Coordinates of C-alpha atoms in Angstrom, one line a residue:
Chain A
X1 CA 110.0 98.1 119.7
X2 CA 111.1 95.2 117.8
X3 CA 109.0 95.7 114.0
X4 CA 107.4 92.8 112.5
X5 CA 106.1 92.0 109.2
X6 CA 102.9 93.6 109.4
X7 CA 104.9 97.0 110.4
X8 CA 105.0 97.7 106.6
X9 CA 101.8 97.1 106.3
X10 CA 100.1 101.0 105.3
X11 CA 97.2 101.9 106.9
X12 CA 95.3 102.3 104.0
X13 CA 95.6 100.2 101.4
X14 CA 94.7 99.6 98.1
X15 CA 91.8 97.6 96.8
X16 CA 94.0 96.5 93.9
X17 CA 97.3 95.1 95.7
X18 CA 94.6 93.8 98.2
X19 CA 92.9 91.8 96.0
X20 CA 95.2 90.5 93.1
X21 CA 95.2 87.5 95.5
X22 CA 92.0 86.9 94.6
X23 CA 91.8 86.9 91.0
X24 CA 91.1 83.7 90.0
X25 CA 92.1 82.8 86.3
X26 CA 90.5 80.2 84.7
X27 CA 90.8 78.3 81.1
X28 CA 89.7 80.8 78.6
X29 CA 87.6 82.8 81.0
X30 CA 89.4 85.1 83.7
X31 CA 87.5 86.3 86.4
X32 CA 88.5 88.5 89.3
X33 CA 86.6 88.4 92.6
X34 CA 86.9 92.2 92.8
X35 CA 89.4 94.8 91.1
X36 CA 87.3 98.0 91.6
X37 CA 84.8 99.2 92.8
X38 CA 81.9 100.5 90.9
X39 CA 79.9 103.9 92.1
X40 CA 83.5 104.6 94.9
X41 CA 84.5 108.3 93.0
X42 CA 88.2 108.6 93.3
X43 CA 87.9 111.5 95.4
X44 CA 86.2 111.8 98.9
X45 CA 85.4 110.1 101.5
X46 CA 82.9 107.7 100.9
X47 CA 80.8 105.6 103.2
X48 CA 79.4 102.0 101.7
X49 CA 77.3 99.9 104.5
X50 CA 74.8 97.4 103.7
X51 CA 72.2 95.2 106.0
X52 CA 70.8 92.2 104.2
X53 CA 67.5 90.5 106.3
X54 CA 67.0 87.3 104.8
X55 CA 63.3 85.6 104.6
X56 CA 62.7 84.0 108.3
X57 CA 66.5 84.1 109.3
X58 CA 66.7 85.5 113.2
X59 CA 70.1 87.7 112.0
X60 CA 70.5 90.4 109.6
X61 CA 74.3 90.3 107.5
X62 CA 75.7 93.4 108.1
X63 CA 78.8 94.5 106.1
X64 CA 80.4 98.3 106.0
X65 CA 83.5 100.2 104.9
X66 CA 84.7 103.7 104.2
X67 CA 87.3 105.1 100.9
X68 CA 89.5 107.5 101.1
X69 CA 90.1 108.6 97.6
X70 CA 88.8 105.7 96.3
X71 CA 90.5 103.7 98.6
X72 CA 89.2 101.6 101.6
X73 CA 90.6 102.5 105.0
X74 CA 91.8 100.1 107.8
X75 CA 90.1 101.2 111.1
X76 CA 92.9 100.1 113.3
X77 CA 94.0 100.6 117.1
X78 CA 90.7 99.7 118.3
X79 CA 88.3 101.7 115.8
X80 CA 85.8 99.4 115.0
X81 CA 82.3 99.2 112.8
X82 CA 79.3 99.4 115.1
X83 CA 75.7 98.1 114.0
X84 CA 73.6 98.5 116.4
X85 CA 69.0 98.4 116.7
X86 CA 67.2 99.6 119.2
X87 CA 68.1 96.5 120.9
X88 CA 71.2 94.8 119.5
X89 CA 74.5 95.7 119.2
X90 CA 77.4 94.3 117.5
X91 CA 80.8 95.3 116.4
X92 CA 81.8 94.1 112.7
X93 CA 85.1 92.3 113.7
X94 CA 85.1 89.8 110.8
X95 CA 87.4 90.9 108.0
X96 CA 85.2 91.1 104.6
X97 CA 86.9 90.6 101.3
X98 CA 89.1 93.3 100.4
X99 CA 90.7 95.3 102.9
X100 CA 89.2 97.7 104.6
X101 CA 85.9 95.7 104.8
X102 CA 83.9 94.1 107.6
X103 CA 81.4 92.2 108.5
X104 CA 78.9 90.7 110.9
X105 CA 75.7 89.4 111.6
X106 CA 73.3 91.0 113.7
X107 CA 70.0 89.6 115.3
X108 CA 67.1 91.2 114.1
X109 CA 63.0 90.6 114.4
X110 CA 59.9 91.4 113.7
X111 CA 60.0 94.9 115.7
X112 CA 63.4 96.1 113.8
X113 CA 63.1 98.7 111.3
X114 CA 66.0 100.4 111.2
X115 CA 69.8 100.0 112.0
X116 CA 72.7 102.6 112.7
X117 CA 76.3 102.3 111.8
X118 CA 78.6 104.0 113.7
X119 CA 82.4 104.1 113.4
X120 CA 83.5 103.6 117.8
X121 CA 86.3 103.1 119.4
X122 CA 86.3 99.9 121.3
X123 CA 90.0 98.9 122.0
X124 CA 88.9 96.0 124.4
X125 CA 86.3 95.0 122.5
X126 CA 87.6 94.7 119.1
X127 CA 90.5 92.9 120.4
X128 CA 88.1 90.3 122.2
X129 CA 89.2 87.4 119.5
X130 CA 92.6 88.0 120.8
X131 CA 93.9 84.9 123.1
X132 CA 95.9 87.0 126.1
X133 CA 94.0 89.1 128.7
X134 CA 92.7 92.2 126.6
X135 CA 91.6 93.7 129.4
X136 CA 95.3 93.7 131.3
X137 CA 97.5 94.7 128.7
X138 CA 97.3 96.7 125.5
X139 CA 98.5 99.4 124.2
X140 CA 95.4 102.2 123.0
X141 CA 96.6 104.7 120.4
X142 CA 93.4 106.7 120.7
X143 CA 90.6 107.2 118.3
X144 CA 91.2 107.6 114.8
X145 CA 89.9 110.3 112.5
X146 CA 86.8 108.2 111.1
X147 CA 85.3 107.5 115.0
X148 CA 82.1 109.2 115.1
X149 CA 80.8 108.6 111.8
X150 CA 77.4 107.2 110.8
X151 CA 75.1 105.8 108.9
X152 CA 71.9 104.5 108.9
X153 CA 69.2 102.6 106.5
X154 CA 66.2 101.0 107.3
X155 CA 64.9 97.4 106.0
X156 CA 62.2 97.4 103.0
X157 CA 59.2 95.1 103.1
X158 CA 60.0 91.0 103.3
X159 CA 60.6 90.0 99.1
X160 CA 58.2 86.8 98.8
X161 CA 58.7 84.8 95.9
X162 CA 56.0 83.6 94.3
X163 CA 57.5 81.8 90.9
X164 CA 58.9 79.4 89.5
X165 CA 59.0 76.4 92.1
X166 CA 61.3 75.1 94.0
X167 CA 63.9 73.1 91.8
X168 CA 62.2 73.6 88.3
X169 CA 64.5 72.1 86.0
X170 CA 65.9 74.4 82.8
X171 CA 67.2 72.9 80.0
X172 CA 69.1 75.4 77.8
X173 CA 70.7 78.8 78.2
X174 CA 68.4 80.1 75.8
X175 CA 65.4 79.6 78.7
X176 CA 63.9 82.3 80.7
X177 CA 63.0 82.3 84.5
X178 CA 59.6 83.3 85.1
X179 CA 60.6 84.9 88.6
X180 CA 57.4 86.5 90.4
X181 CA 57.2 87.9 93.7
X182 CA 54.5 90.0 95.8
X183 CA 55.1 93.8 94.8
X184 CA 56.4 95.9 97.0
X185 CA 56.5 99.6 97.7
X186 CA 58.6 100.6 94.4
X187 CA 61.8 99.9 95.9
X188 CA 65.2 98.8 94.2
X189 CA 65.3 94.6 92.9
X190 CA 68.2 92.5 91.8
X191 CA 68.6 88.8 91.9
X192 CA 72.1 87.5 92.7
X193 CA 73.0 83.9 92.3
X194 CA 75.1 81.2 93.6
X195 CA 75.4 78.4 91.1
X196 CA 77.4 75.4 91.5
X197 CA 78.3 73.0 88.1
X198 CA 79.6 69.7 87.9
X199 CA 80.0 67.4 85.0
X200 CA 80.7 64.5 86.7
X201 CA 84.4 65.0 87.6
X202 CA 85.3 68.6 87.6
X203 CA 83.3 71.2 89.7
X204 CA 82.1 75.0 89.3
X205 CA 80.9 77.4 91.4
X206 CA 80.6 80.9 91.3
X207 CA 78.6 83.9 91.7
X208 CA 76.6 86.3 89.6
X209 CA 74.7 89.4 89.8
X210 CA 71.5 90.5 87.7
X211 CA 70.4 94.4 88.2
X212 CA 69.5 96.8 85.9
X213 CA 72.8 97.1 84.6
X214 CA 72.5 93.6 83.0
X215 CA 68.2 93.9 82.2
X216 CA 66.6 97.2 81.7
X217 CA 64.1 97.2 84.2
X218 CA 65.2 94.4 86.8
X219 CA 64.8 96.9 89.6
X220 CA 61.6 97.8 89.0
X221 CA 59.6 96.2 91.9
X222 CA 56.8 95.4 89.7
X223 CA 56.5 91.9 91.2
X224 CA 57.5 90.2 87.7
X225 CA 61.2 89.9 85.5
X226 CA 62.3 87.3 83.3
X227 CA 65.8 85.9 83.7
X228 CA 67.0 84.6 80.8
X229 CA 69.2 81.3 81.5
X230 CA 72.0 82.9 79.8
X231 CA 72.5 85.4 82.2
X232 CA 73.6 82.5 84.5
X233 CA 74.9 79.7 82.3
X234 CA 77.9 80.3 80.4
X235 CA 80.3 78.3 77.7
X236 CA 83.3 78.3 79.0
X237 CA 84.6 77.8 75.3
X238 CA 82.3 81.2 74.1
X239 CA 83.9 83.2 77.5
X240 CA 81.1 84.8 79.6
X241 CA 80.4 88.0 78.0
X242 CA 76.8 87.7 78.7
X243 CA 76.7 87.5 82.5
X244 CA 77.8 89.9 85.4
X245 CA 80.1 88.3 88.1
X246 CA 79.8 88.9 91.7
X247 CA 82.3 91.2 93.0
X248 CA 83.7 93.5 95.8
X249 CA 81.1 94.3 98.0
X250 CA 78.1 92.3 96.5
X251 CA 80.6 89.3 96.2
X252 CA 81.0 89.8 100.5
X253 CA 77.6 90.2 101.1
X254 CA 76.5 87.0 99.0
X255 CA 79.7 84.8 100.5
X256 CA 78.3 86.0 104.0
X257 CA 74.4 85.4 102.7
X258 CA 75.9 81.6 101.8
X259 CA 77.9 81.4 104.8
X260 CA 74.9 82.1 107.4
X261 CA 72.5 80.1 105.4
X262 CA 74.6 77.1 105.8
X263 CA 75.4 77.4 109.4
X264 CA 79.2 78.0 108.6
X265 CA 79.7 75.5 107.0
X266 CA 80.5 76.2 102.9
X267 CA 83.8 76.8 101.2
X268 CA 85.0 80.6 102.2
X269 CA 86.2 81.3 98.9
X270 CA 82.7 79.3 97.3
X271 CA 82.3 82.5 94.7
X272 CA 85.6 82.3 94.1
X273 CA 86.7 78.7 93.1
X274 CA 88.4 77.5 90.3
X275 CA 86.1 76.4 87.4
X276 CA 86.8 73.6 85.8
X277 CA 83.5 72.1 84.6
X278 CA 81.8 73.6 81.4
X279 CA 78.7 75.3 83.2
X280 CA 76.8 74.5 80.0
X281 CA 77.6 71.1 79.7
X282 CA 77.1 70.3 83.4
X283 CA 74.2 70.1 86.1
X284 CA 73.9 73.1 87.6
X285 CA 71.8 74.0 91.2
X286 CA 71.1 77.7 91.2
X287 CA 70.5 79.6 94.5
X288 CA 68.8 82.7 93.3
X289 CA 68.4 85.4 95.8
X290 CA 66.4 88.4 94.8
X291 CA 66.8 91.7 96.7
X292 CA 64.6 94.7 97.6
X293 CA 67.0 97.3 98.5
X294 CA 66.4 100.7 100.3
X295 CA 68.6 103.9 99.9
X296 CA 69.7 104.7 103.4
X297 CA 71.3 107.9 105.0
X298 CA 75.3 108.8 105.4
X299 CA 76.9 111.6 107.9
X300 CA 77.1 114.7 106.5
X301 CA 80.5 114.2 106.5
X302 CA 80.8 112.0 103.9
X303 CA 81.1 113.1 100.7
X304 CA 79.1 110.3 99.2
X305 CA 78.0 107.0 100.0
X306 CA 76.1 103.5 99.2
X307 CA 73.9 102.8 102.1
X308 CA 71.7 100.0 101.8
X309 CA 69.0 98.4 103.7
X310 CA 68.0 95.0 101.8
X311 CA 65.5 92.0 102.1
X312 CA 65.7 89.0 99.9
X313 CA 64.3 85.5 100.2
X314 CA 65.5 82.7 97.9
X315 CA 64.3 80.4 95.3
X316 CA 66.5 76.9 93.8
X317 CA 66.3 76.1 90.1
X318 CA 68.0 73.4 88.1
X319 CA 69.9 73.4 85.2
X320 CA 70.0 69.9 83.0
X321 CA 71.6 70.1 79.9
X322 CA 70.1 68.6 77.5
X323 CA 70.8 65.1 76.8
X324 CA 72.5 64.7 73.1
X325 CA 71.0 62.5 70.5
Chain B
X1 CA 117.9 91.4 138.7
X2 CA 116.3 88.3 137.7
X3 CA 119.3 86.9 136.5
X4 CA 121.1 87.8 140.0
X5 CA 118.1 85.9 141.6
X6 CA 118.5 82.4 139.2
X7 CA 122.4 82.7 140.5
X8 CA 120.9 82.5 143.8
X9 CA 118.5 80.2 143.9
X10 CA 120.5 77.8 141.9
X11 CA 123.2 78.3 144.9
X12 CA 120.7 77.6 147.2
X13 CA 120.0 74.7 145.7
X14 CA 123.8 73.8 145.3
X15 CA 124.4 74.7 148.9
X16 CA 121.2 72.2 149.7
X17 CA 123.1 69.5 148.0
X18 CA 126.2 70.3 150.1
X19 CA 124.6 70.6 153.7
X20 CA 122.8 67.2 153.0
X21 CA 125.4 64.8 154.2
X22 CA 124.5 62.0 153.1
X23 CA 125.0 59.4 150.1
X24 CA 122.0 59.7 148.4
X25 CA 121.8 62.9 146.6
X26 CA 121.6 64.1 143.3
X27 CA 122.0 66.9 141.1
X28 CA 120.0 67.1 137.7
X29 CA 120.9 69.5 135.4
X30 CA 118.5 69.8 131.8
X31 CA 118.6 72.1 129.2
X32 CA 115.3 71.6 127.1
X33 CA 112.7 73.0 124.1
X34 CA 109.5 74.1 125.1
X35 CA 106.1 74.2 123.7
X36 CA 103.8 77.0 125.5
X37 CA 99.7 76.7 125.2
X38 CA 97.2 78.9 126.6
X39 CA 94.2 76.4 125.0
X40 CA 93.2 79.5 123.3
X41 CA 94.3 80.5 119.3
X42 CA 98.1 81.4 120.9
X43 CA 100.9 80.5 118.4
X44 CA 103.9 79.9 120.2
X45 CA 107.4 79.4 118.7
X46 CA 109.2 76.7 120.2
X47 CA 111.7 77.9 123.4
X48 CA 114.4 77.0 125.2
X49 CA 114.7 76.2 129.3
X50 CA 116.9 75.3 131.8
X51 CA 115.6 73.1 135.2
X52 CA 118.3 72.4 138.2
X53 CA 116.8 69.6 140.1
X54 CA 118.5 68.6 144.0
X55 CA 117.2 65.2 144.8
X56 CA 117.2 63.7 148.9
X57 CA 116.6 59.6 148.7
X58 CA 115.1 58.5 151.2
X59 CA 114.2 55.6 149.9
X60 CA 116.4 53.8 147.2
X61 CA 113.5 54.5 145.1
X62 CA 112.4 57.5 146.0
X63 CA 113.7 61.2 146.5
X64 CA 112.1 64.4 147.6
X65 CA 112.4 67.1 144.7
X66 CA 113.3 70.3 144.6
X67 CA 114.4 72.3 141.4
X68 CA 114.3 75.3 139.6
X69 CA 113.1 75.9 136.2
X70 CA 113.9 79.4 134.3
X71 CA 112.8 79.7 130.8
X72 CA 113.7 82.3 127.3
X73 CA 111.6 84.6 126.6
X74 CA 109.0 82.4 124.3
X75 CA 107.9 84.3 121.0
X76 CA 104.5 83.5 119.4
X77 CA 104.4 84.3 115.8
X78 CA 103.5 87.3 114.3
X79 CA 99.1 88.2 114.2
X80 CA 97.1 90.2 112.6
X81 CA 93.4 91.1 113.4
X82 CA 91.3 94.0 112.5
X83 CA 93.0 95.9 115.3
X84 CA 97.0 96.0 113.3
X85 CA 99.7 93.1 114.1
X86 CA 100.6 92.2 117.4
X87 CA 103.0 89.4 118.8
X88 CA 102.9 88.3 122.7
X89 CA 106.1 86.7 124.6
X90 CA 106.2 85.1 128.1
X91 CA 109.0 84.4 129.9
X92 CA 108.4 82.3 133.5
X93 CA 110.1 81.1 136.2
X94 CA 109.5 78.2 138.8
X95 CA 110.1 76.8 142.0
X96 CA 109.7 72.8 142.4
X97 CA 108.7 71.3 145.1
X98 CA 107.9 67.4 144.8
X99 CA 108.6 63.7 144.9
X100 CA 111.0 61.9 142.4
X101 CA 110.6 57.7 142.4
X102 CA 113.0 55.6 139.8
X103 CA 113.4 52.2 139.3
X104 CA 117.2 51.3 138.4
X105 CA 118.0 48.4 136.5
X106 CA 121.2 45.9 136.6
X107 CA 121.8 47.3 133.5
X108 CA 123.9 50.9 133.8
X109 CA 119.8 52.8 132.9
X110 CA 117.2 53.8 135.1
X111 CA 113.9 55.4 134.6
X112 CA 112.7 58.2 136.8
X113 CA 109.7 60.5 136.8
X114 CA 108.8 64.0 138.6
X115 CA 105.3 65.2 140.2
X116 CA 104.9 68.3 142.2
X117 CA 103.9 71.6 142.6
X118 CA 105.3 74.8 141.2
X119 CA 105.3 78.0 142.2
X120 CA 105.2 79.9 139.0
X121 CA 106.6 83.8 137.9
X122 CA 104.9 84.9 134.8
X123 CA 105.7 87.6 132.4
X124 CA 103.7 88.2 129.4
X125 CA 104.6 91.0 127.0
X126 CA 102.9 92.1 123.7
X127 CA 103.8 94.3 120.8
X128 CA 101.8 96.1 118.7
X129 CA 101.8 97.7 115.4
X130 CA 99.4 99.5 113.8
X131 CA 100.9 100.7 110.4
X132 CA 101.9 103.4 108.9
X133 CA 100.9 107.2 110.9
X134 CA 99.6 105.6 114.0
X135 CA 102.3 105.2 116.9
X136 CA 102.8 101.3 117.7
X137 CA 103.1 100.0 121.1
X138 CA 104.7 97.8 123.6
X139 CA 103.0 96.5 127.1
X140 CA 103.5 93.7 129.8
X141 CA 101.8 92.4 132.8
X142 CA 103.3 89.6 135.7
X143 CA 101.7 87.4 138.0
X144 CA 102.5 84.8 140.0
X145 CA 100.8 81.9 141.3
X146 CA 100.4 78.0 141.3
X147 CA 100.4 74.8 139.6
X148 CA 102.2 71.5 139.2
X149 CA 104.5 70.0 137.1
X150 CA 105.4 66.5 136.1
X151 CA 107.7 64.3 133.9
X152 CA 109.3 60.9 132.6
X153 CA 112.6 60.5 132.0
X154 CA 115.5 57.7 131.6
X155 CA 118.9 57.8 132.4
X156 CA 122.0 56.4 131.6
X157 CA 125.0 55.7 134.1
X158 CA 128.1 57.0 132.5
X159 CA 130.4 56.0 135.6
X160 CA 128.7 55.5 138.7
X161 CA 128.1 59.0 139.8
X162 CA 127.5 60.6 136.5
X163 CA 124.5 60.0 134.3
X164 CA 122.9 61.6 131.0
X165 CA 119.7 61.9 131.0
X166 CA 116.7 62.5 128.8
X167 CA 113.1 63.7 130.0
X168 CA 109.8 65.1 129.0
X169 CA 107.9 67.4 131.2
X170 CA 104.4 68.7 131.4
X171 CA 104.1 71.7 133.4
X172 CA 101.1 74.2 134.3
X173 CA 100.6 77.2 135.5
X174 CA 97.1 77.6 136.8
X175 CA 94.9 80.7 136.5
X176 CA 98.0 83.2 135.1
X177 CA 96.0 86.6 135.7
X178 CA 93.1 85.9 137.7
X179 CA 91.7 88.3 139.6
X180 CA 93.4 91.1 137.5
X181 CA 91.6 90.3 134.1
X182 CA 88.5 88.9 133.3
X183 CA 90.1 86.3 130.3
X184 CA 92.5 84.2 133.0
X185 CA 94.2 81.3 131.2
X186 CA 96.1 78.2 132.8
X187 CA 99.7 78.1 131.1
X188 CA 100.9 74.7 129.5
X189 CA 104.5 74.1 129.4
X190 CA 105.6 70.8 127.2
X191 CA 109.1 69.9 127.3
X192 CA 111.6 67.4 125.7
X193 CA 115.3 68.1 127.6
X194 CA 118.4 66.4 128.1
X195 CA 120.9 66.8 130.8
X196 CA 123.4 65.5 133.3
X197 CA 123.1 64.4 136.8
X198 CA 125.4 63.6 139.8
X199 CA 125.2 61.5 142.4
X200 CA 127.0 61.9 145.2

């Protein structure tokens, strides 16, 4: 057996060494797309899954992976992420973004409630992307430890937002969103944001989070939170102490939220890009998603776990700084 | 064993050149690179090939073809999926069977081209690896089957019998695997090769 490079590629890998590539340093203001990840104990085994059902879409985002210690495990050899519904079924081939992540979209209606996450082995099938005959030659090194592992979560009510309107324009960071939205059964909210500056020549976009980490109370589904500008808009010159950057798995599930939303067709490393224009001193157009998430279950096996089923609908906002005298 | 059977089928065609007794024959020898394509997200490396071409005129400007093309075993670069790394190779032979017309001019050059079928011999391998504490793995499959195959060249009279020539060819293989896997694939062959032939 001849060895190539990936030979020395371990089977589990760290999320650090896996995503030093995707620190992104930028004048004044470093920002890493992922370096840790929060709530993951060092010890255990660990399940994390999330399905986000966004307002009127016809597919559900679907992301999952399992730690090992505090680090994320390669299913390899044909061990593969199942999410399946009562009457879909897909398996998450797409790579998230750290290793040891993946993703997929599954089709969802009105009539699902719930969806199951199961680790399977599939050697044909998760080889499908593969050009030569899967189905002739391959080599099957049997199912790994992790196959026959589950989760499951179940979607919350459909978030409908009800305030501000579409593309109200904000003039200074030291504004505050009125955000609204028809209560719903008391579970978890956070808003997370895709914002995309330009001053004319130079471009930013990134990606930021708002939960009850960054304002006491955001998760309260109480139908009503104020998001102060700041908490999106940064000085690049003042560093952006005040907001919360998307990252690790939040950062996947937004980049996939963007990616389905616009049919494929935005920059793969949108959250990630180098930023260049001043957020405050440019135009920004802010894609606020807020979230209604629902605890799911893990396997018994695990020893802990983030399961998530989520909602969220969208809402657009401007930010126009303001015009010197 | 497949290299006993080249020898022999290359003597065959040697021995076809000899029993032919007449004045216009020809024997093409080319060594070329190839570039492999499934149509699918392959990555081939480039390869190497050898084609022996016997040509019958029976016609000043035509000849009947028959030839022989052996390829390396063709690498595709290194992959890596959710599934570990893997790397697939083919290797292929052929038997060509066709028409070859060329137009000579005053000049000591000529211009020829190929068209024909082939009877093709396929063999595509793949390696796996999975990382570290799962075993990696090594599998192949061959087939055989159809296709055609033609080309362009020129050629340049050295004395009268000899000539050096220089030719592209587009070969495929058609449906490599049906019937034994539902994801059949036609096999494209590009090649650029120079060579000699001899007229005799």
């Amino acid at each position: 057996m001849v060895l190539f490079r990936a030979a020395s590629v371990p089977r589990v890998l760290t999320i650090t060494s896996a995503t030093i590539a995707a620190a992104v340093l930028l004048g004044g203001c470093e920002i890493q797309g992922s370096d840790n990840l929060p709530r993951v104990p060092d010890q255990g085994l660990v399940m994390y899954a999330e399905a986000n059902w966004h307002e009127a879409e016809d597919t559900a985002e679907v992301v999952a992976a399992v730690f090992d210690d505090g680090v994320a495990v390669n299913l390899v050899g044909g061990d593969v992420f199942e999410a399946r519904t009562a009457t879909e079924r897909v398996l998450l081939t797409k790579r998230g973004f750290f290793a040891g992540s993946y993703a997929e979209s599954l089709s969802v209606d009105n009539s699902i409630q719930d969806v199951f996450f199961n680790v399977v082995h599939e050697p044909i099938a998760a080889r499908e992307n593969r050009w030569y005959p899967v189905d002739l030659i391959g080599t099957d090194p049997g199912p790994g430890e992790l196959v026959g592992k589950s989760a499951s979560v179940s979607f919350p009510l459909a978030v409908t937002i009800t305030a501000p309107a579409t593309d109200t324009v904000y003039h200074s960071i030291n504004d505050v969103i009125g955000l609204s939205w028809i209560s719903g059964n008391g579970d978890d909210m956070r808003v997370l944001a895709a914002v995309n500056c330009t001053d004319g020549l130079a471009t930013s976009s990134y990606g930021v989070v708002i939960d009850k980490e960054v304002i006491a109370g955001m998760d309260v589904d109480d139908g009503d939170e104020g998001i102060p500008m700041n908490r999106i808009i940064y000085d690049l010159n003042q560093g952006s102490g005040t907001i919360e950057f998307v990252r690790d798995a939040t950062l996947m599930l937004l980049q996939e939220l963007l990616n389905q939303l616009s049919a494929g067709n935005i920059d793969p490393d949108f959250l990630l890009k180098q930023r260049e224009a001043n957020p405050i001193e440019s135009t920004c157009n802010i894609r606020m998603f807020l979230q209604r998430q629902l605890d799911g279950q893990f396997d018994t096996t695990f020893d802990a776990g983030t399961v998530i089923g989520s909602t969220s609908a969208e809402i657009t906002v401007q930010y126009l700084p303001p015009v010197p005298l | 064993m497949p290299f006993a059977r080249h020898l022999l089928i290359i003597a065959l065609v040697l021995c076809a050149a000899k029993i032919v007794e007449a004045d216009n024959k020809q024997l093409d020898v080319n060594f070329g690179w190839t570039n492999l394509d499934t149509g699918r997200n392959d990555n081939f490396k480039s390869g190497k090939a050898l084609a022996v071409h016997f040509d019958y005129f029976f016609k000043p400007w035509l000849a009947a073809d028959i030839g022989l093309y052996v390829s390396d075993k063709t690498l595709e670069e290194s992959q890596q999926d959710i599934v570990g790394a893997f790397r697939t190779s083919i290797q292929s032979q052929a038997i060509l069977l066709g028409v070859k017309p060329r137009y000579r001019f005053k000049s000591p050059y000529e211009v020829y081209g190929r068209l024909g079928l082939q009877y093709w011999r396929t063999e595509l391998e793949l390696e796996e690896d999975f990382g570290t504490g799962v075993p990696a793995g090594q599998d192949s499959a061959k087939d055989t089957g159809y296709g055609y195959y033609l080309s362009i060249g020129g050629a340049h009279y050295v004395t009268e019998n000899v000539m050096v020539q220089l030719e592209l060819r587009h070969m495929v293989q058609l449906d490599v695997f049906e019937g034994e896997s539902q994801f059949p694939f036609d096999l494209t062959i590009n090649s650029f090769g120079f060579g000699v032939g001899y007229r005799f």
